[in-house]
Amino acid sequence: MSYAIPTNADGYRHREDRTWDSAGQNGYQRSNIGAKIDGYFEKKELPMYKDKPYNYAASRKKPIYQKWRFTFAVLLLLVGLLYWVGLFSPTFARVKVPDTDKHTWSWLNNKPSAASPDWNERREEVKQAFTLSWDGYEKYAWGSDQYQPLSKRGSQMTANGMGWIIVDALDTLMLMNLTSRLSHARDWITTSLNYDQDQEVNTFETTIRMLGGLLSAHYLSTTFPDMAPLTDDAQGALGNDLYVEKATDLADRLTGAFDSGSGVPFASVNLRTSRGKASHADGGASSTAEATSLQLEFKYLALLTGEKDYWDKAEKVMKVVDDNGMEAGLLPIFIYAHDGTFRGANIRLGSRGDSYYEYLIKQYLQTAEEEPIYLDLWNQALTGVRKHLITYSKNSRFTVLAERPNGIGADMQAKMDHLVCFMPGTIALAATRGKTVTEAKKAGKWGKKEQSDLDLAIELTKTCWGMYKKTATGLAPEITFFEVDDPPKSEADGPFKSAEMVETPDAEWKKDYIIKGQDAHNLQRPETVETLFYMWRITGDEKYREWGWEMFKSFVKYTRVEGDAGFTSVASVLEAPPRLRDNMESFWLAETLKYFYLLFSPNDLLPLDTVVFNTEAHIFPTQKLIRGMKTGWERKARDGDGKIKDKKPRHDAAKKEEAKDPKSEDKSEVGEDTEADKGKAAEKDHNT
């Protein structure tokens, strides 16, 4: 719930991501010649990941030929401007937003009706959007890991492909009962998907999308055989073990990432050698969210197969992380794999931090509440969030989940990545354990704390909804800043009542939302609709469904590509119609449209007290501990602030020295890369 970064830490997303750049800056489609020139002067970075900051670039030393690249880029820009004004043949073409009045999308212009909405009908509209996206991919980029709907082509992240889009969308195909498309996908997995590749991949992204997708497909196909059923003679119907076999093969290759000095996984791993590799940037540190968001997947595989090693590797990470004894349960966003200590003090629940908190409560729910240690960790972290990260906008008193770039006690930054919008739904889920509020009250599991947590979830959901209502397109930006008091207010200064969101273009409440041009893109992210899904299921308040419907209409109206290619990303949500970007993320199919579909579905489809969703919206069952699996660690004694008692402080200088000299027993490729290694790494980063 997949990357972004503050100015005083890593630098905001001021430069375009290299992958987007080759597709065309600012929503324009680039010529083949322009793309080749870019490719010569700098290798493209990793494809857009869910949890990495947009425009994230590794800090590598640049070859000599890149030192004059800035001057060349300026000259190239001048030539581009001449093209733009029409002096030469045009290299760029503005993308046309399709006419939504035609064909099957005419319902977009229907006026609001006093009659009760038909939610089944609305669910079918979501299904139609999915099939348009899938069919466009199937027609123009089948088997590719990435899909560019505007240019109608695909590209691979590895030499032979990873099944990035196909595997990620398997369980959505099942939920929507798209049998023929599922059969085609299974056939491709059977005949073409092979993880035996000499290729570095991102440990976290490969786990949540590929391993999670395969495990979810296994769970749905075996537990709900009526979901997109395949007959024995159907193409691709080779038995339910197909998914587990592929998942086990992939997991065995990924486990090498955990072979570090501390047990904290390295950022990358080679699929063929199962050899971990430290991050090419960030001093070699792994992202905290990445290292601590592999547990649902490996634990479920352990419960399926009885292979305890999967369980033990995932569990050990949590112990190492917690043994740092960070104040208030709030963690810095980088952690060294070689010794398990944190790098820096930046605390946020956006990119690089988010899914650590998400997986605390979900690990507790996954094992049917038999591991209370994770509930304890969640409660401590949520208390810390409320004390140190919650503030309020200056005029309308919207609740803001802010950041502490320099740690607790330092200045707060009133900024929210869209990624943070997973949190309200997760808070509500934790408050009721997946039950409705009515059910929780009847069971005697409702008190002041639960009500207070739910109230916080309600207010944060409203803030996230405002990110959509603020813009001309009705779509949220990647990052939003907020106007706050100086010093910022906290919960202790409250309670505060937020203003109503009046439906006028110049409404006062909109002044509290600050959207900067470089942050105004929309990548079809799922976090807000994910929260709406949880809030609807838990509270029964239909406004969350209505908000979801408004969001869905905006996606259809402004992100659909002309013709049959599907949907794509948006360059700026501040312009209507917007300029489009040439990329469809796999999470558009795996998460965003799935959550819309579930939001409009009957509540007995995947009840929240019987399943957990991983951070890529893949579905695992809740089940009691079996096959000898158990929590293999205990928390160290803490003081009132959550710090470990009698813990000896470590100096930052010592940590830096250790980072420069990783322990010799690490089974990884760490240390200073040769120039040849850097060239290979850059090439692999593009492909990965």
XYZ file of C-alpha atoms in Angstrom:
688
model
C 0.000 0.000 0.000
C 2.857 -0.073 -2.334
C 7.435 5.455 -2.946
C 7.546 9.461 -1.961
C 9.982 11.601 -0.033
C 10.264 14.925 1.887
C 12.510 17.779 0.835
C 14.884 17.672 3.783
C 15.353 13.919 3.521
C 15.431 12.396 0.061
C 14.005 15.166 -2.116
C 10.456 15.377 -3.502
C 9.435 13.964 -6.840
C 10.671 16.978 -8.800
C 12.186 14.907 -11.614
C 10.161 12.602 -13.758
C 10.650 8.889 -13.137
C 12.793 7.396 -15.896
C 10.197 4.830 -16.801
C 7.573 7.540 -17.218
C 10.103 9.706 -19.013
C 10.624 7.204 -21.804
C 6.865 7.045 -22.270
C 6.533 10.826 -22.464
C 6.769 13.687 -19.991
C 3.793 15.688 -18.817
C 1.302 13.472 -20.516
C 2.702 13.522 -24.027
C 3.648 10.502 -26.027
C 7.322 10.581 -27.018
C 8.699 9.597 -30.382
C 10.887 6.534 -30.798
C 13.908 8.750 -31.560
C 13.441 10.733 -28.349
C 13.132 7.573 -26.306
C 16.318 6.133 -27.841
C 18.248 9.311 -27.053
C 17.095 9.129 -23.422
C 18.020 5.502 -23.235
C 21.543 6.188 -24.458
C 22.331 8.826 -21.889
C 20.827 7.146 -18.844
C 19.426 3.733 -18.039
C 15.835 3.650 -16.852
C 15.175 2.977 -13.190
C 13.005 0.313 -11.668
C 9.399 0.361 -12.836
C 6.924 2.195 -10.640
C 6.423 0.250 -7.454
C 3.553 0.511 -5.107
C 5.485 1.654 -2.066
C 8.519 3.422 -3.532
C 8.427 7.153 -3.992
C 7.369 8.243 -7.418
C 10.474 9.412 -9.314
C 12.707 7.399 -6.952
C 16.226 7.205 -8.364
C 19.144 5.213 -6.988
C 22.211 7.171 -5.859
C 24.945 5.835 -8.035
C 28.131 7.409 -9.324
C 27.530 8.431 -12.917
C 29.761 7.459 -15.834
C 31.874 10.206 -17.427
C 29.574 10.629 -20.402
C 26.746 11.723 -18.101
C 28.632 14.674 -16.596
C 27.748 16.875 -19.573
C 24.244 15.468 -19.770
C 22.665 18.555 -18.223
C 23.964 20.829 -20.997
C 22.828 18.376 -23.625
C 19.406 18.113 -21.957
C 18.982 21.904 -22.137
C 19.776 21.861 -25.858
C 17.394 18.975 -26.359
C 14.706 20.902 -24.484
C 15.151 23.900 -26.806
C 14.772 21.666 -29.835
C 11.686 20.168 -28.230
C 10.190 23.630 -27.764
C 10.691 24.340 -31.451
C 8.874 21.129 -32.223
C 6.123 22.172 -29.836
C 5.474 25.451 -31.599
C 5.338 23.579 -34.911
C 8.609 24.650 -36.549
C 9.423 21.026 -37.317
C 7.339 17.908 -37.589
C 5.737 17.382 -34.188
C 7.489 14.941 -31.857
C 4.739 15.171 -29.209
C 1.009 14.705 -29.483
C -1.459 15.789 -26.845
C -3.606 12.890 -25.735
C -7.300 13.196 -26.401
C -9.729 12.258 -23.638
C -12.458 10.037 -25.128
C -16.033 11.211 -25.496
C -17.838 9.642 -22.564
C -21.260 10.353 -24.057
C -20.909 7.529 -26.560
C -21.522 3.817 -26.346
C -21.671 2.043 -22.998
C -20.321 4.925 -20.873
C -23.281 7.229 -21.433
C -24.411 6.599 -17.845
C -21.654 8.963 -16.702
C -23.865 11.897 -17.649
C -26.996 10.636 -15.923
C -28.415 13.140 -13.475
C -28.682 12.122 -9.799
C -31.917 10.310 -9.033
C -33.972 10.254 -5.853
C -34.435 6.517 -6.294
C -32.233 4.107 -4.369
C -29.162 3.159 -6.388
C -28.852 -0.304 -7.867
C -25.531 -1.429 -6.406
C -25.456 -4.627 -8.440
C -25.729 -2.537 -11.579
C -22.918 -0.292 -10.400
C -20.817 -3.331 -9.635
C -21.303 -4.442 -13.244
C -19.966 -1.084 -14.425
C -16.783 -1.771 -12.445
C -16.581 -5.196 -14.045
C -16.915 -3.571 -17.449
C -14.039 -1.208 -16.670
C -11.925 -4.194 -15.642
C -12.701 -6.168 -18.796
C -11.889 -3.146 -20.978
C -8.533 -2.811 -19.208
C -7.799 -6.542 -19.333
C -8.868 -6.970 -22.947
C -6.727 -4.015 -24.009
C -3.732 -5.561 -22.264
C -4.556 -8.974 -23.734
C -4.755 -7.519 -27.237
C -1.727 -5.228 -27.222
C 0.699 -6.462 -24.547
C -0.160 -10.049 -23.577
C 2.490 -11.617 -21.359
C 4.252 -8.295 -20.764
C 5.019 -7.028 -17.283
C 4.205 -3.434 -18.154
C 1.471 -2.008 -20.345
C 1.394 1.361 -22.105
C -2.227 1.883 -23.237
C -1.578 5.060 -25.234
C 1.145 3.584 -27.398
C -0.582 0.166 -27.274
C 2.487 -1.846 -26.424
C 4.058 -3.739 -23.563
C 7.509 -4.222 -22.082
C 9.229 -6.706 -19.793
C 10.880 -6.129 -16.430
C 13.058 -9.221 -16.838
C 14.365 -10.992 -19.905
C 11.551 -13.554 -19.914
C 8.921 -11.667 -17.957
C 7.521 -12.138 -14.466
C 3.802 -12.358 -15.157
C 3.532 -9.043 -13.301
C 0.101 -8.053 -14.592
C -1.332 -11.527 -15.198
C -0.524 -13.014 -11.781
C -1.466 -9.823 -9.951
C -4.952 -9.887 -11.502
C -5.779 -13.604 -11.087
C -7.983 -13.272 -8.009
C -9.846 -10.290 -9.494
C -10.667 -12.429 -12.533
C -12.047 -15.057 -10.160
C -14.106 -12.622 -8.089
C -15.664 -11.210 -11.248
C -16.324 -14.689 -12.635
C -14.425 -14.022 -15.865
C -13.891 -17.671 -16.737
C -12.548 -17.486 -20.282
C -10.042 -14.780 -19.387
C -8.946 -16.750 -16.328
C -8.437 -19.831 -18.492
C -6.175 -17.857 -20.817
C -4.206 -16.541 -17.821
C -3.761 -20.029 -16.362
C -2.602 -21.336 -19.691
C 0.048 -18.614 -19.869
C 1.202 -19.414 -16.313
C 1.419 -23.104 -17.179
C 3.346 -22.716 -20.410
C 5.277 -19.433 -20.097
C 5.875 -18.450 -16.471
C 9.342 -19.496 -15.328
C 11.071 -17.901 -12.345
C 14.418 -19.564 -13.072
C 15.976 -16.336 -14.338
C 19.369 -14.786 -13.613
C 17.718 -11.574 -12.541
C 17.592 -9.317 -9.501
C 14.074 -8.460 -8.391
C 12.669 -6.322 -5.612
C 12.010 -8.656 -2.671
C 8.961 -6.838 -1.364
C 7.165 -6.124 -4.617
C 7.709 -9.639 -5.920
C 6.384 -11.062 -2.660
C 3.228 -8.980 -2.333
C 2.272 -9.105 -6.027
C 3.529 -12.417 -7.396
C 3.674 -14.672 -4.328
C 0.576 -13.033 -2.899
C -1.275 -13.297 -6.204
C -0.554 -17.007 -6.590
C -1.530 -17.803 -3.001
C -4.738 -15.801 -3.258
C -5.642 -17.590 -6.488
C -5.112 -20.912 -4.736
C -7.304 -19.881 -1.800
C -10.198 -18.630 -3.929
C -10.096 -21.502 -6.429
C -10.148 -24.158 -3.700
C -12.513 -22.486 -1.229
C -14.954 -20.985 -3.734
C -14.993 -23.389 -6.711
C -17.963 -21.552 -8.236
C -15.835 -18.474 -8.816
C -14.911 -18.622 -12.506
C -14.999 -22.443 -12.523
C -12.843 -24.236 -15.071
C -13.839 -27.665 -16.351
C -11.264 -30.428 -16.569
C -10.966 -30.032 -20.329
C -10.760 -26.233 -20.271
C -7.615 -24.565 -21.494
C -5.385 -23.928 -18.496
C -7.342 -26.236 -16.164
C -4.420 -28.277 -14.898
C -5.379 -28.654 -11.261
C -5.435 -26.355 -8.275
C -1.881 -27.267 -7.267
C -0.597 -25.133 -10.151
C -0.751 -21.994 -8.020
C 0.891 -23.585 -4.966
C 3.635 -25.144 -7.083
C 4.493 -21.811 -8.661
C 4.231 -20.046 -5.295
C 6.557 -22.532 -3.587
C 9.106 -22.303 -6.390
C 9.074 -18.506 -6.179
C 9.208 -18.431 -2.367
C 12.244 -20.729 -2.323
C 14.035 -18.271 -4.584
C 13.018 -15.251 -2.489
C 14.099 -16.692 0.866
C 17.741 -15.955 0.090
C 16.920 -12.297 0.711
C 16.590 -13.128 4.422
C 20.163 -14.487 4.603
C 21.631 -11.313 6.066
C 23.537 -10.744 9.264
C 20.354 -9.807 11.114
C 17.657 -11.743 9.264
C 16.144 -8.517 7.932
C 15.704 -9.106 4.183
C 17.789 -7.338 1.590
C 16.006 -5.023 -0.821
C 16.676 -7.277 -3.810
C 17.343 -10.933 -4.532
C 18.572 -12.855 -7.557
C 15.910 -15.354 -8.631
C 18.359 -17.944 -9.939
C 21.012 -17.841 -7.219
C 18.679 -16.850 -4.355
C 21.353 -14.385 -3.322
C 20.313 -11.177 -1.576
C 21.610 -7.748 -2.499
C 21.538 -4.545 -0.464
C 19.792 -1.497 -1.876
C 21.687 0.451 -4.529
C 20.686 3.635 -2.676
C 19.922 4.806 0.865
C 23.267 3.665 2.226
C 22.358 0.082 1.415
C 19.428 0.134 3.843
C 16.154 -1.627 3.131
C 12.810 0.123 3.365
C 11.158 -0.608 6.713
C 7.808 -1.222 5.052
C 9.394 -3.622 2.558
C 11.174 -5.660 5.220
C 8.114 -5.971 7.441
C 5.426 -6.603 4.819
C 6.344 -10.116 3.726
C 4.877 -11.852 6.746
C 1.286 -12.527 5.653
C 2.504 -14.187 2.469
C 5.231 -16.397 3.941
C 3.107 -17.341 6.953
C 0.189 -18.417 4.771
C 2.529 -20.497 2.594
C 3.944 -22.108 5.759
C 0.445 -22.989 6.946
C -0.341 -24.470 3.518
C 2.800 -26.526 3.096
C 3.927 -27.217 6.657
C 7.348 -25.769 5.815
C 8.232 -24.001 9.065
C 11.257 -22.287 7.556
C 8.992 -19.826 5.726
C 7.329 -18.963 9.025
C 10.563 -18.630 11.005
C 12.240 -16.301 8.518
C 9.241 -13.965 8.456
C 8.829 -13.997 12.238
C 12.484 -13.274 12.943
C 12.257 -9.978 11.092
C 9.574 -8.739 13.473
C 11.683 -9.573 16.529
C 14.772 -7.831 15.133
C 12.737 -4.730 14.305
C 11.026 -4.611 17.688
C 14.253 -5.182 19.607
C 15.344 -1.699 18.522
C 12.841 -0.408 21.087
C 11.781 2.663 19.116
C 9.813 5.241 21.051
C 6.014 5.052 20.831
C 6.184 2.144 18.390
C 6.947 4.544 15.506
C 9.743 3.385 13.233
C 12.190 5.230 10.948
C 11.631 4.325 7.310
C 15.024 2.685 6.639
C 16.653 -0.332 8.286
C 20.026 -1.990 7.663
C 19.832 -5.649 6.753
C 23.343 -6.449 7.943
C 22.671 -5.584 11.609
C 18.968 -4.791 11.923
C 19.401 -1.188 13.105
C 17.589 1.829 11.708
C 19.046 4.468 9.418
C 18.023 8.056 10.144
C 14.958 9.207 12.067
C 12.363 9.908 9.358
C 8.944 8.701 10.533
C 5.906 8.547 8.283
C 3.026 6.277 7.367
C 3.364 7.049 3.685
C 5.937 5.527 1.372
C 8.500 3.207 3.000
C 6.646 3.128 6.301
C 3.002 2.366 5.579
C 2.513 -1.392 5.415
C 4.587 -2.115 8.543
C 1.652 -0.769 10.543
C -0.906 -2.437 8.294
C 0.678 -5.858 8.769
C 0.759 -5.598 12.579
C -2.993 -5.887 13.004
C -3.396 -8.169 10.001
C -0.911 -10.702 11.376
C -3.025 -10.779 14.536
C -6.190 -11.373 12.519
C -4.576 -13.851 10.098
C -3.976 -16.404 12.855
C -7.475 -16.018 14.326
C -6.278 -13.706 17.124
C -3.920 -16.381 18.503
C -0.849 -14.126 18.367
C -1.615 -11.267 20.795
C 1.918 -9.914 20.451
C 0.864 -8.286 17.183
C -2.183 -6.681 18.771
C 0.150 -5.257 21.412
C 2.451 -3.869 18.712
C -0.511 -2.365 16.854
C -1.971 -0.709 19.947
C 1.375 0.806 20.878
C 1.893 2.136 17.350
C -1.610 3.591 17.087
C -1.175 5.339 20.432
C 2.087 6.763 19.098
C 0.387 7.933 15.903
C -2.299 9.728 17.877
C 0.228 11.409 20.161
C 2.933 12.382 17.686
C 1.530 12.402 14.130
C -2.086 13.573 14.283
C -2.725 17.263 13.676
C -5.513 19.405 12.214
C -5.866 21.771 9.288
C -5.926 25.422 10.232
C -9.328 26.599 9.065
C -11.617 23.595 8.637
C -9.999 21.307 11.240
C -9.623 18.283 8.997
C -7.665 15.501 10.691
C -4.183 15.118 9.182
C -1.824 12.152 9.664
C 1.444 14.048 9.335
C 5.145 13.160 9.186
C 8.180 13.656 11.428
C 11.095 13.838 8.951
C 13.627 14.240 11.766
C 11.989 12.030 14.349
C 9.820 12.430 17.433
C 10.451 15.770 19.098
C 11.463 17.481 15.857
C 9.232 19.535 13.588
C 6.113 18.050 12.063
C 5.424 18.185 8.331
C 1.724 18.476 7.452
C 1.867 16.249 4.398
C 0.022 13.092 3.404
C 0.946 10.757 0.587
C -2.110 9.182 -0.981
C -0.598 5.949 0.342
C -1.483 7.080 3.887
C -5.174 6.708 3.060
C -4.957 2.973 3.784
C -4.801 3.855 7.471
C -8.422 4.879 8.258
C -9.780 1.571 6.988
C -7.105 -0.344 8.880
C -7.951 1.497 12.112
C -11.624 0.600 11.680
C -10.721 -3.023 10.922
C -8.682 -3.207 14.126
C -11.445 -1.633 16.203
C -14.010 -4.323 15.320
C -11.737 -7.234 14.279
C -13.635 -7.321 10.980
C -17.109 -7.401 12.528
C -19.676 -4.671 12.025
C -19.939 -2.097 14.796
C -23.343 -3.544 15.706
C -21.901 -7.054 15.984
C -18.951 -5.857 18.056
C -21.265 -4.083 20.484
C -23.515 -7.114 20.838
C -20.476 -9.275 21.560
C -19.452 -6.954 24.382
C -16.228 -6.001 22.576
C -16.880 -2.295 22.357
C -15.696 0.432 24.692
C -14.355 3.973 24.776
C -11.115 3.026 23.049
C -12.861 1.301 20.156
C -15.268 4.218 19.714
C -12.411 6.726 19.836
C -10.451 4.749 17.245
C -13.473 4.548 14.972
C -14.043 8.301 15.310
C -10.447 8.860 14.206
C -10.965 6.546 11.223
C -14.098 8.457 10.217
C -12.302 11.808 10.290
C -9.226 10.559 8.413
C -11.475 9.017 5.745
C -13.112 12.405 5.301
C -9.697 14.018 4.853
C -8.784 11.491 2.155
C -12.115 12.041 0.421
C -11.346 15.761 0.405
C -8.232 15.070 -1.671
C -10.599 13.975 -4.443
C -13.215 16.684 -3.936
C -10.565 19.408 -4.056
C -9.529 18.843 -7.682
C -11.045 19.680 -11.049
C -11.051 16.016 -12.101
C -12.391 14.541 -8.866
C -9.180 12.495 -8.626
C -6.627 12.731 -5.810
C -3.003 13.803 -6.285
C -0.036 11.672 -5.260
C 0.790 14.037 -2.354
C -1.215 16.643 -0.464
C 0.040 19.273 1.961
C -2.162 21.031 4.503
C -2.432 24.504 5.967
C -1.952 24.070 9.727
C -1.405 26.221 12.798
C 2.057 27.199 14.029
C 2.728 25.248 16.131
C 0.450 22.478 14.818
C -2.475 21.423 16.984
C -2.542 17.925 18.463
C -5.255 15.652 19.823
C -4.502 17.023 23.289
C -5.655 20.465 22.075
C -9.021 19.120 20.930
C -11.558 17.854 20.388
C -12.089 19.518 17.024
C -15.039 19.310 14.672
C -14.231 19.338 10.966
C -16.111 21.572 8.568
C -18.672 20.327 6.083
C -17.410 19.955 2.525
C -19.645 22.396 0.704
C -20.070 21.629 -3.006
C -18.867 24.925 -4.489
C -15.751 25.620 -6.580
C -14.412 28.295 -4.200
C -15.451 26.655 -0.919
C -13.426 27.798 2.106
C -12.530 24.253 3.184
C -10.550 23.699 -0.014
C -7.991 26.301 1.084
C -6.668 23.868 3.690
C -5.563 21.475 0.916
C -2.318 22.417 -0.858
C -1.424 20.530 -4.045
C 1.885 21.293 -5.714
C 2.304 20.861 -9.431
C 4.990 18.191 -9.164
C 2.721 16.131 -6.882
C -0.496 16.446 -8.897
C -0.271 13.180 -10.863
C -2.595 10.257 -10.218
C -1.378 6.677 -10.633
C -4.803 4.994 -10.199
C -3.900 4.168 -6.600
C -6.279 2.081 -4.437
C -5.772 3.304 -0.858
C -8.828 5.546 -0.523
C -11.290 3.129 -2.111
C -9.738 0.415 0.054
C -10.631 2.473 3.117
C -14.124 3.173 1.779
C -14.643 -0.574 1.413
C -13.670 -1.201 5.042
C -15.679 1.755 6.335
C -18.801 0.632 4.489
C -18.538 -2.949 5.689
C -17.844 -1.938 9.294
C -20.153 1.058 9.813
C -22.922 0.362 7.279
C -22.960 4.068 6.387
C -23.957 4.242 2.725
C -22.160 7.541 2.185
C -18.948 5.550 1.737
C -20.488 3.685 -1.170
C -21.681 6.951 -2.675
C -18.232 8.486 -2.325
C -16.806 5.410 -4.005
C -19.227 5.741 -6.880
C -18.237 9.370 -7.410
C -14.566 8.341 -7.427
C -15.191 5.532 -9.880
C -17.019 7.875 -12.256
C -14.044 10.244 -12.200
C -11.651 7.411 -13.045
C -13.830 6.349 -15.967
C -14.339 9.886 -17.210
C -10.732 11.044 -17.059
C -8.420 8.019 -17.251
C -10.022 6.040 -20.070
C -8.023 5.866 -23.288
C -9.750 6.421 -26.597
C -10.585 3.152 -28.329
C -10.166 -0.282 -26.809
C -6.835 0.083 -24.972
C -8.275 0.558 -21.481
C -7.286 3.048 -18.775
C -4.081 4.883 -17.911
C -2.516 7.262 -15.398
C -3.022 11.027 -15.219
C -0.350 13.749 -15.431
C -2.231 16.355 -13.391
C -5.518 16.078 -11.536
C -5.732 19.874 -11.473
C -6.655 20.049 -15.170
C -9.965 18.931 -16.652
C -9.669 17.264 -19.029
C -6.240 16.112 -17.854
C -3.165 15.101 -19.790
C -2.658 11.351 -19.672
C 0.421 9.276 -18.969
C 1.266 6.135 -20.853
C 1.176 3.491 -18.138
C -1.369 1.218 -16.475
C -0.152 -0.051 -13.111
C -0.861 -3.689 -12.254
C -2.527 -2.533 -9.026
C -5.260 -0.877 -11.113
C -6.483 -4.424 -11.826
C -5.305 -6.110 -8.625
C -6.466 -3.505 -6.104
C -8.304 -0.411 -7.267
C -10.968 -2.079 -9.395
C -11.181 -5.030 -6.981
C -12.001 -2.757 -4.053
C -14.566 -0.856 -6.125
C -16.157 -4.184 -7.045
C -16.258 -5.356 -3.429
C -17.549 -1.978 -2.220
C -20.599 -2.377 -4.457
C -21.017 -6.122 -3.774
C -23.190 -7.802 -1.109
C -21.470 -7.947 2.276
C -21.469 -11.752 2.387
C -18.834 -11.813 -0.349
C -15.593 -12.344 1.597
C -16.693 -11.291 5.117
C -13.929 -9.360 6.864
C -13.818 -11.690 9.865
C -12.915 -14.649 7.636
C -10.170 -13.204 5.413
C -7.280 -10.741 5.426
C -6.151 -8.711 2.423
C -2.443 -8.271 1.911
C -1.084 -4.872 0.929
C -1.725 -5.696 -2.756
C -5.365 -6.685 -1.999
C -4.646 -10.405 -2.331
C -6.893 -12.540 -0.174
C -5.813 -15.041 2.481
C -7.982 -16.934 4.963
C -7.914 -16.405 8.702
C -7.071 -19.677 10.429
C -5.824 -20.992 13.738
C -2.194 -21.917 14.226
C -1.543 -25.416 12.904
C 1.365 -27.671 11.882
C 3.552 -26.540 14.768
C 3.513 -22.866 13.772
C 3.679 -20.448 16.691
C 4.997 -17.043 17.648
C 8.677 -17.685 18.159
C 9.587 -14.571 20.128
C 8.632 -12.298 23.011
C 8.927 -8.541 23.398
C 11.550 -7.136 25.709
C 10.373 -5.225 28.789
C 9.453 -1.603 28.019
C 9.054 1.636 29.933
C 6.074 3.963 29.654
C 7.299 5.416 26.344
C 7.764 1.996 24.821
C 11.553 2.078 25.057
C 13.405 -1.056 26.114
C 14.461 -0.902 29.752
C 18.225 -0.644 30.379
C 18.913 -0.420 26.659
C 22.346 0.988 25.900
C 22.161 3.856 23.377
C 24.079 3.516 20.138
C 25.754 6.449 18.437
C 24.906 7.366 14.877
C 28.585 7.438 13.979
C 28.996 3.837 15.022
C 26.000 2.869 12.952
C 27.442 4.587 9.888
C 30.753 2.790 10.286
C 28.951 -0.546 10.536
C 26.983 0.275 7.404
C 30.243 0.851 5.538
C 31.664 -2.470 6.738
C 28.889 -5.116 6.617
C 29.496 -8.264 8.610
C 31.538 -10.841 6.805
C 29.039 -13.611 7.387
C 26.356 -11.914 5.249
C 25.475 -14.151 2.313
C 24.965 -11.176 0.035
C 26.679 -9.031 -2.511
C 27.365 -5.972 -0.363
C 30.108 -3.366 -0.342
C 31.416 -1.045 -3.017
C 30.374 -2.024 -6.538
C 32.874 -1.977 -9.384
C 32.013 0.153 -12.401
C 31.119 -3.051 -14.261
C 28.838 -4.081 -11.398
C 27.150 -0.694 -11.474
C 26.468 -0.993 -15.165
C 24.905 -4.405 -14.631
C 22.908 -3.122 -11.671
C 21.544 -0.223 -13.697
C 20.482 -2.578 -16.455
C 18.885 -4.951 -13.961
C 17.081 -2.093 -12.226
C 15.463 -1.194 -15.520
C 14.401 -4.766 -16.125
C 13.313 -5.465 -12.563
